[in-house]
PDB file of C-alpha atoms in Angstrom:
ATOM      1  CA  MET A   1     -31.631  -1.100  -4.860  1.00 82.00           C
ATOM      2  CA  LEU A   2     -30.420  -0.224  -2.107  1.00 88.00           C
ATOM      3  CA  GLU A   3     -26.846  -2.803  -3.116  1.00 89.00           C
ATOM      4  CA  HIS A   4     -26.724  -0.336  -6.038  1.00 90.00           C
ATOM      5  CA  ALA A   5     -27.264   2.917  -4.118  1.00 93.00           C
ATOM      6  CA  LEU A   6     -24.473   1.370  -1.127  1.00 94.00           C
ATOM      7  CA  PHE A   7     -21.850   0.930  -3.703  1.00 94.00           C
ATOM      8  CA  TRP A   8     -22.857   4.099  -5.364  1.00 95.00           C
ATOM      9  CA  VAL A   9     -22.084   5.961  -1.791  1.00 96.00           C
ATOM     10  CA  LEU A  10     -18.972   3.725  -1.284  1.00 95.00           C
ATOM     11  CA  ALA A  11     -17.439   4.368  -5.366  1.00 95.00           C
ATOM     12  CA  VAL A  12     -18.075   8.318  -4.994  1.00 96.00           C
ATOM     13  CA  LEU A  13     -16.389   8.793  -1.453  1.00 96.00           C
ATOM     14  CA  ALA A  14     -13.273   6.231  -2.563  1.00 95.00           C
ATOM     15  CA  ALA A  15     -12.634   8.902  -5.662  1.00 95.00           C
ATOM     16  CA  ALA A  16     -13.096  11.420  -3.558  1.00 95.00           C
ATOM     17  CA  ALA A  17     -10.978  10.870  -0.630  1.00 95.00           C
ATOM     18  CA  GLY A  18      -8.581   9.226  -2.785  1.00 94.00           C
ATOM     19  CA  VAL A  19      -8.220  13.275  -4.297  1.00 93.00           C
ATOM     20  CA  MET A  20      -8.390  14.829  -1.278  1.00 92.00           C
ATOM     21  CA  VAL A  21      -5.175  13.056   0.005  1.00 90.00           C
ATOM     22  CA  PHE A  22      -3.399  15.418  -1.862  1.00 88.00           C
ATOM     23  CA  ARG A  23      -4.828  18.222  -1.667  1.00 87.00           C
ATOM     24  CA  PHE A  24      -5.120  18.142   1.844  1.00 83.00           C
ATOM     25  CA  ASP A  25      -2.276  20.594   3.934  1.00 77.00           C
ATOM     26  CA  SER A  26      -2.864  18.721   6.946  1.00 77.00           C
ATOM     27  CA  MET A  27      -0.786  15.609   6.593  1.00 77.00           C
ATOM     28  CA  ALA A  28      -3.238  13.990   9.715  1.00 79.00           C
ATOM     29  CA  ARG A  29      -6.408  14.628   7.386  1.00 84.00           C
ATOM     30  CA  ALA A  30      -4.593  13.511   4.495  1.00 86.00           C
ATOM     31  CA  THR A  31      -4.078  10.087   6.580  1.00 88.00           C
ATOM     32  CA  TYR A  32      -7.537  10.102   7.703  1.00 90.00           C
ATOM     33  CA  ALA A  33      -8.693  10.645   3.601  1.00 93.00           C
ATOM     34  CA  LEU A  34      -7.185   7.940   2.495  1.00 93.00           C
ATOM     35  CA  LEU A  35      -7.672   5.899   5.100  1.00 94.00           C
ATOM     36  CA  THR A  36     -11.956   7.210   4.742  1.00 95.00           C
ATOM     37  CA  SER A  37     -10.186   6.148   0.302  1.00 95.00           C
ATOM     38  CA  LEU A  38      -9.026   2.251   1.726  1.00 95.00           C
ATOM     39  CA  LEU A  39     -12.427   1.362   3.661  1.00 95.00           C
ATOM     40  CA  CYS A  40     -14.515   2.825   1.100  1.00 96.00           C
ATOM     41  CA  ALA A  41     -12.551   0.359  -1.535  1.00 95.00           C
ATOM     42  CA  GLY A  42     -12.713  -2.617   1.457  1.00 95.00           C
ATOM     43  CA  GLY A  43     -16.701  -2.074   1.726  1.00 95.00           C
ATOM     44  CA  VAL A  44     -16.559  -2.514  -2.187  1.00 96.00           C
ATOM     45  CA  VAL A  45     -14.917  -5.767  -1.933  1.00 95.00           C
ATOM     46  CA  MET A  46     -17.757  -6.761   0.578  1.00 95.00           C
ATOM     47  CA  LEU A  47     -20.397  -5.784  -1.534  1.00 94.00           C
ATOM     48  CA  LEU A  48     -19.285  -8.547  -4.247  1.00 94.00           C
ATOM     49  CA  GLY A  49     -19.505 -11.301  -2.471  1.00 91.00           C
ATOM     50  CA  LEU A  50     -16.047 -11.244  -0.348  1.00 93.00           C
ATOM     51  CA  ASP A  51     -16.764 -10.950   3.214  1.00 93.00           C
ATOM     52  CA  TYR A  52     -13.608 -12.328   4.361  1.00 94.00           C
ATOM     53  CA  LEU A  53     -11.015  -9.772   2.717  1.00 94.00           C
ATOM     54  CA  GLY A  54     -13.140  -7.256   2.823  1.00 94.00           C
ATOM     55  CA  VAL A  55     -12.848  -7.120   6.559  1.00 95.00           C
ATOM     56  CA  VAL A  56      -9.751  -8.085   6.809  1.00 95.00           C
ATOM     57  CA  ILE A  57      -9.098  -4.919   4.274  1.00 94.00           C
ATOM     58  CA  LEU A  58     -10.918  -2.933   6.697  1.00 95.00           C
ATOM     59  CA  LEU A  59      -9.557  -3.789   9.949  1.00 95.00           C
ATOM     60  CA  MET A  60      -5.675  -3.618   8.494  1.00 92.00           C
ATOM     61  CA  MET A  61      -6.652   0.030   6.880  1.00 92.00           C
ATOM     62  CA  THR A  62      -7.076   1.104  10.270  1.00 93.00           C
ATOM     63  CA  VAL A  63      -4.202  -0.160  11.690  1.00 92.00           C
ATOM     64  CA  GLU A  64      -2.016   0.575   9.384  1.00 90.00           C
ATOM     65  CA  MET A  65      -3.022   4.696   8.437  1.00 89.00           C
ATOM     66  CA  ALA A  66      -2.969   5.239  12.570  1.00 89.00           C
ATOM     67  CA  LEU A  67       0.768   3.476  12.131  1.00 87.00           C
ATOM     68  CA  MET A  68       0.935   5.378   8.569  1.00 84.00           C
ATOM     69  CA  ALA A  69      -0.200   8.616  11.894  1.00 83.00           C
ATOM     70  CA  VAL A  70       1.958   8.041  13.959  1.00 84.00           C
ATOM     71  CA  PHE A  71       5.661   8.580  11.476  1.00 82.00           C
ATOM     72  CA  MET A  72       4.075  11.925   9.715  1.00 78.00           C
ATOM     73  CA  VAL A  73       4.304  13.687  13.257  1.00 78.00           C
ATOM     74  CA  MET A  74       7.712  11.270  13.862  1.00 79.00           C
ATOM     75  CA  TYR A  75       8.920  12.499   9.966  1.00 76.00           C
ATOM     76  CA  MET A  76       7.070  15.533   8.596  1.00 70.00           C
ATOM     77  CA  MET A  77       7.932  19.289   8.591  1.00 65.00           C
ATOM     78  CA  ASN A  78       3.743  20.660   9.132  1.00 66.00           C
ATOM     79  CA  PRO A  79       2.377  17.759  10.140  1.00 63.00           C
ATOM     80  CA  ALA A  80      -0.682  19.960  11.505  1.00 65.00           C
ATOM     81  CA  GLY A  81      -1.007  21.386   8.483  1.00 63.00           C
ATOM     82  CA  LEU A  82      -0.828  25.063  10.590  1.00 66.00           C
ATOM     83  CA  MET A  83       1.289  26.982   7.962  1.00 65.00           C
ATOM     84  CA  PRO A  84       0.780  26.189   4.813  1.00 64.00           C
ATOM     85  CA  MET A  85       3.781  24.668   2.197  1.00 62.00           C
ATOM     86  CA  SER A  86       4.594  22.861  -0.967  1.00 66.00           C
ATOM     87  CA  MET A  87       5.814  19.301  -1.104  1.00 71.00           C
ATOM     88  CA  LEU A  88       4.998  18.535  -4.334  1.00 76.00           C
ATOM     89  CA  HIS A  89       7.154  18.823  -7.677  1.00 80.00           C
ATOM     90  CA  ASN A  90       6.411  17.829 -11.319  1.00 84.00           C
ATOM     91  CA  THR A  91       2.145  18.857 -11.044  1.00 84.00           C
ATOM     92  CA  LYS A  92       1.623  19.452 -14.621  1.00 89.00           C
ATOM     93  CA  GLY A  93       3.951  16.377 -15.394  1.00 90.00           C
ATOM     94  CA  ALA A  94       1.989  14.410 -13.666  1.00 90.00           C
ATOM     95  CA  ALA A  95      -1.269  15.279 -13.873  1.00 92.00           C
ATOM     96  CA  VAL A  96      -1.043  14.830 -17.752  1.00 94.00           C
ATOM     97  CA  LEU A  97       0.639  11.586 -17.345  1.00 94.00           C
ATOM     98  CA  CYS A  98      -1.933  10.502 -14.817  1.00 94.00           C
ATOM     99  CA  GLY A  99      -4.713  11.744 -17.069  1.00 95.00           C
ATOM    100  CA  ALA A 100      -2.998   9.433 -19.860  1.00 96.00           C
ATOM    101  CA  VAL A 101      -3.296   6.623 -17.642  1.00 96.00           C
ATOM    102  CA  PHE A 102      -6.517   6.825 -16.540  1.00 95.00           C
ATOM    103  CA  ALA A 103      -7.754   7.641 -19.871  1.00 97.00           C
ATOM    104  CA  ALA A 104      -6.063   4.938 -21.021  1.00 97.00           C
ATOM    105  CA  LEU A 105      -7.316   1.841 -18.959  1.00 96.00           C
ATOM    106  CA  ALA A 106     -11.240   3.465 -18.811  1.00 96.00           C
ATOM    107  CA  ALA A 107     -10.173   3.307 -23.696  1.00 96.00           C
ATOM    108  CA  GLY A 108      -9.530  -0.127 -22.269  1.00 96.00           C
ATOM    109  CA  ILE A 109     -11.986  -0.883 -19.703  1.00 95.00           C
ATOM    110  CA  LEU A 110     -15.196  -0.062 -22.009  1.00 95.00           C
ATOM    111  CA  LEU A 111     -13.854  -1.227 -25.635  1.00 95.00           C
ATOM    112  CA  ALA A 112     -12.243  -5.071 -24.827  1.00 93.00           C
ATOM    113  CA  PRO A 113     -14.828  -7.637 -24.929  1.00 93.00           C
ATOM    114  CA  TRP A 114     -14.733  -9.031 -21.060  1.00 92.00           C
ATOM    115  CA  PRO A 115     -15.423 -12.489 -21.607  1.00 92.00           C
ATOM    116  CA  ALA A 116     -19.404 -13.932 -19.972  1.00 89.00           C
ATOM    117  CA  ARG A 117     -19.389 -15.622 -16.599  1.00 89.00           C
ATOM    118  CA  ARG A 118     -17.972 -18.772 -15.880  1.00 88.00           C
ATOM    119  CA  GLY A 119     -19.654 -20.685 -13.146  1.00 85.00           C
ATOM    120  CA  ARG A 120     -20.983 -19.255  -9.965  1.00 88.00           C
ATOM    121  CA  PRO A 121     -19.589 -17.598  -6.379  1.00 87.00           C
ATOM    122  CA  PRO A 122     -19.057 -20.091  -3.835  1.00 89.00           C
ATOM    123  CA  ALA A 123     -21.635 -20.868  -1.237  1.00 89.00           C
ATOM    124  CA  ASP A 124     -18.431 -20.404   1.032  1.00 92.00           C
ATOM    125  CA  PRO A 125     -15.569 -18.096  -0.872  1.00 92.00           C
ATOM    126  CA  THR A 126     -13.557 -17.942   2.181  1.00 93.00           C
ATOM    127  CA  HIS A 127     -13.888 -21.848   2.227  1.00 94.00           C
ATOM    128  CA  ASP A 128     -13.252 -21.775  -1.406  1.00 93.00           C
ATOM    129  CA  LEU A 129      -9.832 -19.375  -0.496  1.00 93.00           C
ATOM    130  CA  GLY A 130      -8.533 -21.396   2.218  1.00 94.00           C
ATOM    131  CA  MET A 131      -8.861 -24.122   0.573  1.00 94.00           C
ATOM    132  CA  SER A 132      -7.065 -22.944  -2.995  1.00 94.00           C
ATOM    133  CA  LEU A 133      -4.716 -21.444  -0.279  1.00 93.00           C
ATOM    134  CA  MET A 134      -4.044 -24.701   1.047  1.00 94.00           C
ATOM    135  CA  GLY A 135      -4.041 -26.601  -1.901  1.00 93.00           C
ATOM    136  CA  PRO A 136      -3.534 -25.169  -5.615  1.00 93.00           C
ATOM    137  CA  HIS A 137      -1.684 -21.731  -4.841  1.00 93.00           C
ATOM    138  CA  MET A 138       0.472 -23.524  -1.682  1.00 94.00           C
ATOM    139  CA  LEU A 139       4.090 -21.691  -3.729  1.00 95.00           C
ATOM    140  CA  THR A 140       1.863 -18.552  -3.351  1.00 94.00           C
ATOM    141  CA  MET A 141       1.245 -18.833   0.444  1.00 94.00           C
ATOM    142  CA  MET A 142       4.908 -20.650   0.751  1.00 95.00           C
ATOM    143  CA  THR A 143       6.278 -17.126  -1.509  1.00 95.00           C
ATOM    144  CA  LEU A 144       4.093 -14.579   0.632  1.00 95.00           C
ATOM    145  CA  GLY A 145       4.918 -16.317   3.973  1.00 95.00           C
ATOM    146  CA  MET A 146       9.254 -16.091   3.371  1.00 96.00           C
ATOM    147  CA  ALA A 147       8.347 -12.397   2.079  1.00 95.00           C
ATOM    148  CA  LEU A 148       6.865 -11.719   4.889  1.00 95.00           C
ATOM    149  CA  PHE A 149       9.863 -13.268   6.697  1.00 96.00           C
ATOM    150  CA  ALA A 150      12.009 -11.357   5.243  1.00 96.00           C
ATOM    151  CA  THR A 151      10.672  -8.387   5.930  1.00 95.00           C
ATOM    152  CA  ILE A 152      10.652  -8.171   9.483  1.00 94.00           C
ATOM    153  CA  VAL A 153      14.417  -8.890   8.777  1.00 93.00           C
ATOM    154  CA  GLY A 154      15.443  -6.255   6.268  1.00 93.00           C
ATOM    155  CA  THR A 155      12.856  -3.604   8.298  1.00 92.00           C
ATOM    156  CA  VAL A 156      14.803  -4.214  11.569  1.00 90.00           C
ATOM    157  CA  VAL A 157      18.669  -4.403  10.030  1.00 88.00           C
ATOM    158  CA  LEU A 158      17.388  -1.011   8.293  1.00 88.00           C
ATOM    159  CA  ALA A 159      16.102   0.724  10.895  1.00 85.00           C
ATOM    160  CA  THR A 160      18.395  -0.700  14.175  1.00 84.00           C
ATOM    161  CA  ARG A 161      20.906   2.476  15.288  1.00 80.00           C
ATOM    162  CA  ARG A 162      24.090   0.487  15.347  1.00 80.00           C
ATOM    163  CA  GLY A 163      25.407  -1.059  11.483  1.00 78.00           C
ATOM    164  CA  ARG A 164      27.928  -3.387  10.670  1.00 79.00           C
ATOM    165  CA  TYR A 165      30.390  -0.181  10.697  1.00 81.00           C
ATOM    166  CA  ASP A 166      29.358   0.414  14.226  1.00 81.00           C
ATOM    167  CA  ARG A 167      29.448  -3.021  15.346  1.00 81.00           C
ATOM    168  CA  PHE A 168      33.386  -3.819  13.370  1.00 83.00           C
ATOM    169  CA  GLY A 169      34.705  -1.052  12.624  1.00 83.00           C
ATOM    170  CA  ASP A 170      36.414  -0.008   9.566  1.00 83.00           C
ATOM    171  CA  ASP A 171      37.747  -4.242   9.687  1.00 81.00           C
ATOM    172  CA  LEU A 172      34.375  -6.025   8.506  1.00 82.00           C
ATOM    173  CA  LYS A 173      36.661  -9.413   8.895  1.00 83.00           C
ATOM    174  CA  ALA A 174      37.461  -9.075  13.378  1.00 80.00           C
ATOM    175  CA  ARG A 175      36.479 -12.204  14.726  1.00 80.00           C
ATOM    176  CA  ARG A 176      34.409  -9.317  17.522  1.00 80.00           C
ATOM    177  CA  PRO A 177      31.546  -6.737  17.486  1.00 80.00           C
ATOM    178  CA  ASP A 178      31.997  -4.112  19.297  1.00 80.00           C
ATOM    179  CA  ASP A 179      28.329  -4.414  21.517  1.00 80.00           C
ATOM    180  CA  PRO A 180      27.706  -2.871  24.357  1.00 79.00           C
ATOM    181  CA  VAL A 181      26.003  -6.581  25.388  1.00 78.00           C
ATOM    182  CA  PRO A 182      27.536  -9.432  24.302  1.00 73.00           C
ATOM    183  CA  GLY A 183      25.250 -11.967  22.650  1.00 66.00           C
ATOM    184  CA  GLY A 184      24.780 -15.072  20.669  1.00 58.00           C
ATOM    185  CA  GLY A 185      27.239 -17.510  20.845  1.00 51.00           C
ATOM    186  CA  ARG A 186      30.499 -15.204  21.583  1.00 52.00           C
ATOM    187  CA  ARG A 187      29.398 -14.693  25.677  1.00 46.00           C
TER     188      ARG A 187
ATOM    189  CA  MET B   1     -22.332  -2.603 -10.011  1.00 82.00           C
ATOM    190  CA  THR B   2     -21.055  -3.837 -13.634  1.00 91.00           C
ATOM    191  CA  LEU B   3     -17.724  -5.155 -14.344  1.00 94.00           C
ATOM    192  CA  GLU B   4     -16.614  -1.692 -16.402  1.00 95.00           C
ATOM    193  CA  THR B   5     -18.500   0.823 -13.241  1.00 95.00           C
ATOM    194  CA  LEU B   6     -15.432  -1.558 -11.131  1.00 96.00           C
ATOM    195  CA  LEU B   7     -12.887  -1.374 -12.896  1.00 96.00           C
ATOM    196  CA  LEU B   8     -13.469   2.035 -13.928  1.00 96.00           C
ATOM    197  CA  LEU B   9     -13.528   2.864 -10.299  1.00 96.00           C
ATOM    198  CA  ALA B  10     -10.238   0.800  -9.659  1.00 96.00           C
ATOM    199  CA  ALA B  11      -8.458   3.353 -12.441  1.00 97.00           C
ATOM    200  CA  ALA B  12      -9.393   5.773 -10.445  1.00 96.00           C
ATOM    201  CA  LEU B  13      -8.042   4.882  -8.021  1.00 96.00           C
ATOM    202  CA  PHE B  14      -4.897   3.252  -9.227  1.00 96.00           C
ATOM    203  CA  SER B  15      -4.190   7.183 -11.847  1.00 96.00           C
ATOM    204  CA  THR B  16      -5.266   9.014  -8.697  1.00 95.00           C
ATOM    205  CA  GLY B  17      -2.165   7.162  -7.170  1.00 95.00           C
ATOM    206  CA  LEU B  18      -0.174   7.550  -9.596  1.00 95.00           C
ATOM    207  CA  PHE B  19      -0.692  11.054  -9.463  1.00 94.00           C
ATOM    208  CA  GLY B  20       0.674  11.110  -5.451  1.00 92.00           C
ATOM    209  CA  ALA B  21       3.932   8.860  -5.894  1.00 92.00           C
ATOM    210  CA  LEU B  22       4.655  10.963  -9.048  1.00 92.00           C
ATOM    211  CA  THR B  23       4.506  14.722  -7.282  1.00 91.00           C
ATOM    212  CA  GLN B  24       5.103  14.090  -3.744  1.00 86.00           C
ATOM    213  CA  GLN B  25       8.179  14.918  -2.438  1.00 83.00           C
ATOM    214  CA  SER B  26       7.322  13.714   1.313  1.00 82.00           C
ATOM    215  CA  VAL B  27       8.185  10.509   1.503  1.00 82.00           C
ATOM    216  CA  VAL B  28       5.310   9.140   3.300  1.00 82.00           C
ATOM    217  CA  MET B  29       3.134  10.909   0.981  1.00 84.00           C
ATOM    218  CA  LEU B  30       4.989   9.041  -1.887  1.00 87.00           C
ATOM    219  CA  MET B  31       4.035   5.919   0.385  1.00 89.00           C
ATOM    220  CA  MET B  32       0.590   6.842   0.680  1.00 90.00           C
ATOM    221  CA  GLY B  33       0.286   6.555  -3.381  1.00 93.00           C
ATOM    222  CA  LEU B  34       1.970   3.672  -3.749  1.00 93.00           C
ATOM    223  CA  GLU B  35      -1.091   2.808  -0.719  1.00 93.00           C
ATOM    224  CA  LEU B  36      -4.166   4.328  -3.134  1.00 94.00           C
ATOM    225  CA  MET B  37      -2.611   2.394  -5.623  1.00 95.00           C
ATOM    226  CA  LEU B  38      -2.816  -0.560  -4.474  1.00 95.00           C
ATOM    227  CA  GLY B  39      -6.794  -0.022  -3.334  1.00 95.00           C
ATOM    228  CA  GLY B  40      -7.206   0.235  -6.984  1.00 96.00           C
ATOM    229  CA  LEU B  41      -5.661  -3.206  -8.151  1.00 95.00           C
ATOM    230  CA  ILE B  42      -7.402  -5.062  -5.076  1.00 95.00           C
ATOM    231  CA  VAL B  43     -10.899  -3.658  -6.605  1.00 96.00           C
ATOM    232  CA  ALA B  44     -10.299  -4.709  -9.559  1.00 96.00           C
ATOM    233  CA  ALA B  45      -9.145  -7.992  -8.605  1.00 95.00           C
ATOM    234  CA  ALA B  46     -12.615  -8.312  -6.476  1.00 95.00           C
ATOM    235  CA  ALA B  47     -14.791  -7.321 -10.018  1.00 95.00           C
ATOM    236  CA  VAL B  48     -12.732  -9.557 -12.087  1.00 94.00           C
ATOM    237  CA  TRP B  49     -13.045 -12.561  -9.796  1.00 94.00           C
ATOM    238  CA  HIS B  50     -17.493 -11.708  -9.332  1.00 93.00           C
ATOM    239  CA  HIS B  51     -18.242 -10.746 -12.896  1.00 94.00           C
ATOM    240  CA  ILE B  52     -15.950 -13.422 -14.525  1.00 93.00           C
ATOM    241  CA  ALA B  53     -14.857 -16.411 -12.772  1.00 90.00           C
ATOM    242  CA  PRO B  54     -16.514 -16.510  -9.517  1.00 91.00           C
ATOM    243  CA  ALA B  55     -16.091 -20.312  -9.251  1.00 89.00           C
ATOM    244  CA  GLY B  56     -11.700 -20.185  -9.262  1.00 86.00           C
ATOM    245  CA  ALA B  57     -10.517 -18.007  -5.781  1.00 90.00           C
ATOM    246  CA  ASP B  58      -7.286 -17.263  -8.440  1.00 90.00           C
ATOM    247  CA  GLY B  59      -9.574 -12.837  -7.930  1.00 91.00           C
ATOM    248  CA  GLN B  60      -9.434 -13.774  -4.312  1.00 93.00           C
ATOM    249  CA  VAL B  61      -5.467 -14.849  -3.813  1.00 94.00           C
ATOM    250  CA  LEU B  62      -5.395 -11.256  -5.771  1.00 94.00           C
ATOM    251  CA  ILE B  63      -6.617  -9.709  -3.391  1.00 95.00           C
ATOM    252  CA  VAL B  64      -4.083 -11.307  -0.382  1.00 95.00           C
ATOM    253  CA  LEU B  65      -1.533 -10.496  -2.768  1.00 94.00           C
ATOM    254  CA  ALA B  66      -1.920  -7.248  -3.007  1.00 94.00           C
ATOM    255  CA  VAL B  67      -2.622  -6.925   0.937  1.00 93.00           C
ATOM    256  CA  THR B  68       0.716  -8.467   1.430  1.00 94.00           C
ATOM    257  CA  VAL B  69       2.517  -6.358  -0.613  1.00 93.00           C
ATOM    258  CA  MET B  70       0.798  -3.283   0.714  1.00 92.00           C
ATOM    259  CA  ALA B  71       1.866  -4.210   4.623  1.00 92.00           C
ATOM    260  CA  VAL B  72       5.888  -5.064   3.154  1.00 93.00           C
ATOM    261  CA  GLU B  73       5.164  -1.815   0.683  1.00 92.00           C
ATOM    262  CA  MET B  74       5.172   0.117   4.769  1.00 90.00           C
ATOM    263  CA  ALA B  75       6.705  -1.670   6.525  1.00 91.00           C
ATOM    264  CA  VAL B  76      10.000  -1.471   4.194  1.00 91.00           C
ATOM    265  CA  GLY B  77       9.377   2.580   3.423  1.00 89.00           C
ATOM    266  CA  PHE B  78       8.999   3.049   7.392  1.00 88.00           C
ATOM    267  CA  ALA B  79      12.187   1.233   7.642  1.00 90.00           C
ATOM    268  CA  VAL B  80      13.669   3.680   4.845  1.00 87.00           C
ATOM    269  CA  VAL B  81      12.133   6.709   6.065  1.00 86.00           C
ATOM    270  CA  THR B  82      13.833   5.442   8.859  1.00 87.00           C
ATOM    271  CA  ALA B  83      17.225   5.393   7.962  1.00 86.00           C
ATOM    272  CA  LEU B  84      17.858   7.526   5.166  1.00 84.00           C
ATOM    273  CA  PHE B  85      16.555   9.565   8.348  1.00 84.00           C
ATOM    274  CA  ARG B  86      19.048   8.109  10.534  1.00 83.00           C
ATOM    275  CA  ALA B  87      22.064   9.122   8.702  1.00 79.00           C
ATOM    276  CA  GLN B  88      21.946  12.749   7.443  1.00 76.00           C
ATOM    277  CA  GLU B  89      17.591  13.933   8.649  1.00 76.00           C
ATOM    278  CA  ILE B  90      16.333  13.307   5.699  1.00 73.00           C
ATOM    279  CA  ASP B  91      12.318  13.207   4.740  1.00 72.00           C
ATOM    280  CA  MET B  92      11.965  14.095   1.245  1.00 74.00           C
ATOM    281  CA  THR B  93      12.251  12.448  -2.318  1.00 75.00           C
ATOM    282  CA  ASP B  94      14.848  15.212  -3.783  1.00 73.00           C
ATOM    283  CA  MET B  95      17.139  15.619  -0.771  1.00 75.00           C
ATOM    284  CA  ALA B  96      17.592  11.846  -0.585  1.00 73.00           C
ATOM    285  CA  ALA B  97      18.592  12.219  -4.640  1.00 70.00           C
ATOM    286  CA  GLU B  98      21.454  13.405  -3.533  1.00 66.00           C
ATOM    287  CA  LEU B  99      23.134  10.780  -1.361  1.00 62.00           C
ATOM    288  CA  LYS B 100      24.283   8.754  -4.540  1.00 63.00           C
ATOM    289  CA  GLU B 101      26.513  12.081  -5.085  1.00 60.00           C
TER     290      GLU B 101
END
């Protein structure tokens, strides 16, 4: 009973906070609303018996939204929302499209003949996940690892101030880059 | 806490995030819409794991995948915003579209 009540509180809060993300004038408030929504989603995951993944989601979203708030202050024109301005486009078309998407998803959810539950949850789902990632789903884990490594390299390349034209000039085949500090094996 | 209720919550989060991703001009706000959509995916995967196939770990692996995609999306998104801002002080999607002209 308590579980059901908690679920409804989390579900309503997640949906309402999700809507408020795009209603607030202040970007800081929007970030907190998104954080609330995602924390409630993490809470729902924990209610379903996935404690480890739920805690991972809670911790990751908290840090992620803290970083997002920093970037908002850096890049947004009006981070505090003191001068309300509209930064939206095509709201009517998007509202119709999203309403149609929700209606289609809801129709599918309510009309689909969902299969009956097969099996019972393991005593320790976290152990099950670990064994799966290190066993039959090893390829998934390896792909995720490579994707994260590629992300690290890609983000550094994108965010660095000096690009290849800064280093080599117009002639990208030049032997030596024009670096302020020589590095690598060419020192 | 039926499967249908959980999936309706996931659909609501996904649709709201889609609305944000389609309407927001700020790149950072657009990314918030994408995060919300992935949040819906996480709830849906957990619901399917719990109500349909709890014996296997496939639903949990899908959640790990979605959480990783969220992290990658945010990191690459902010790197792209930084690159755009460095190039021409652009922080809006409409202005970024003019770069190709």
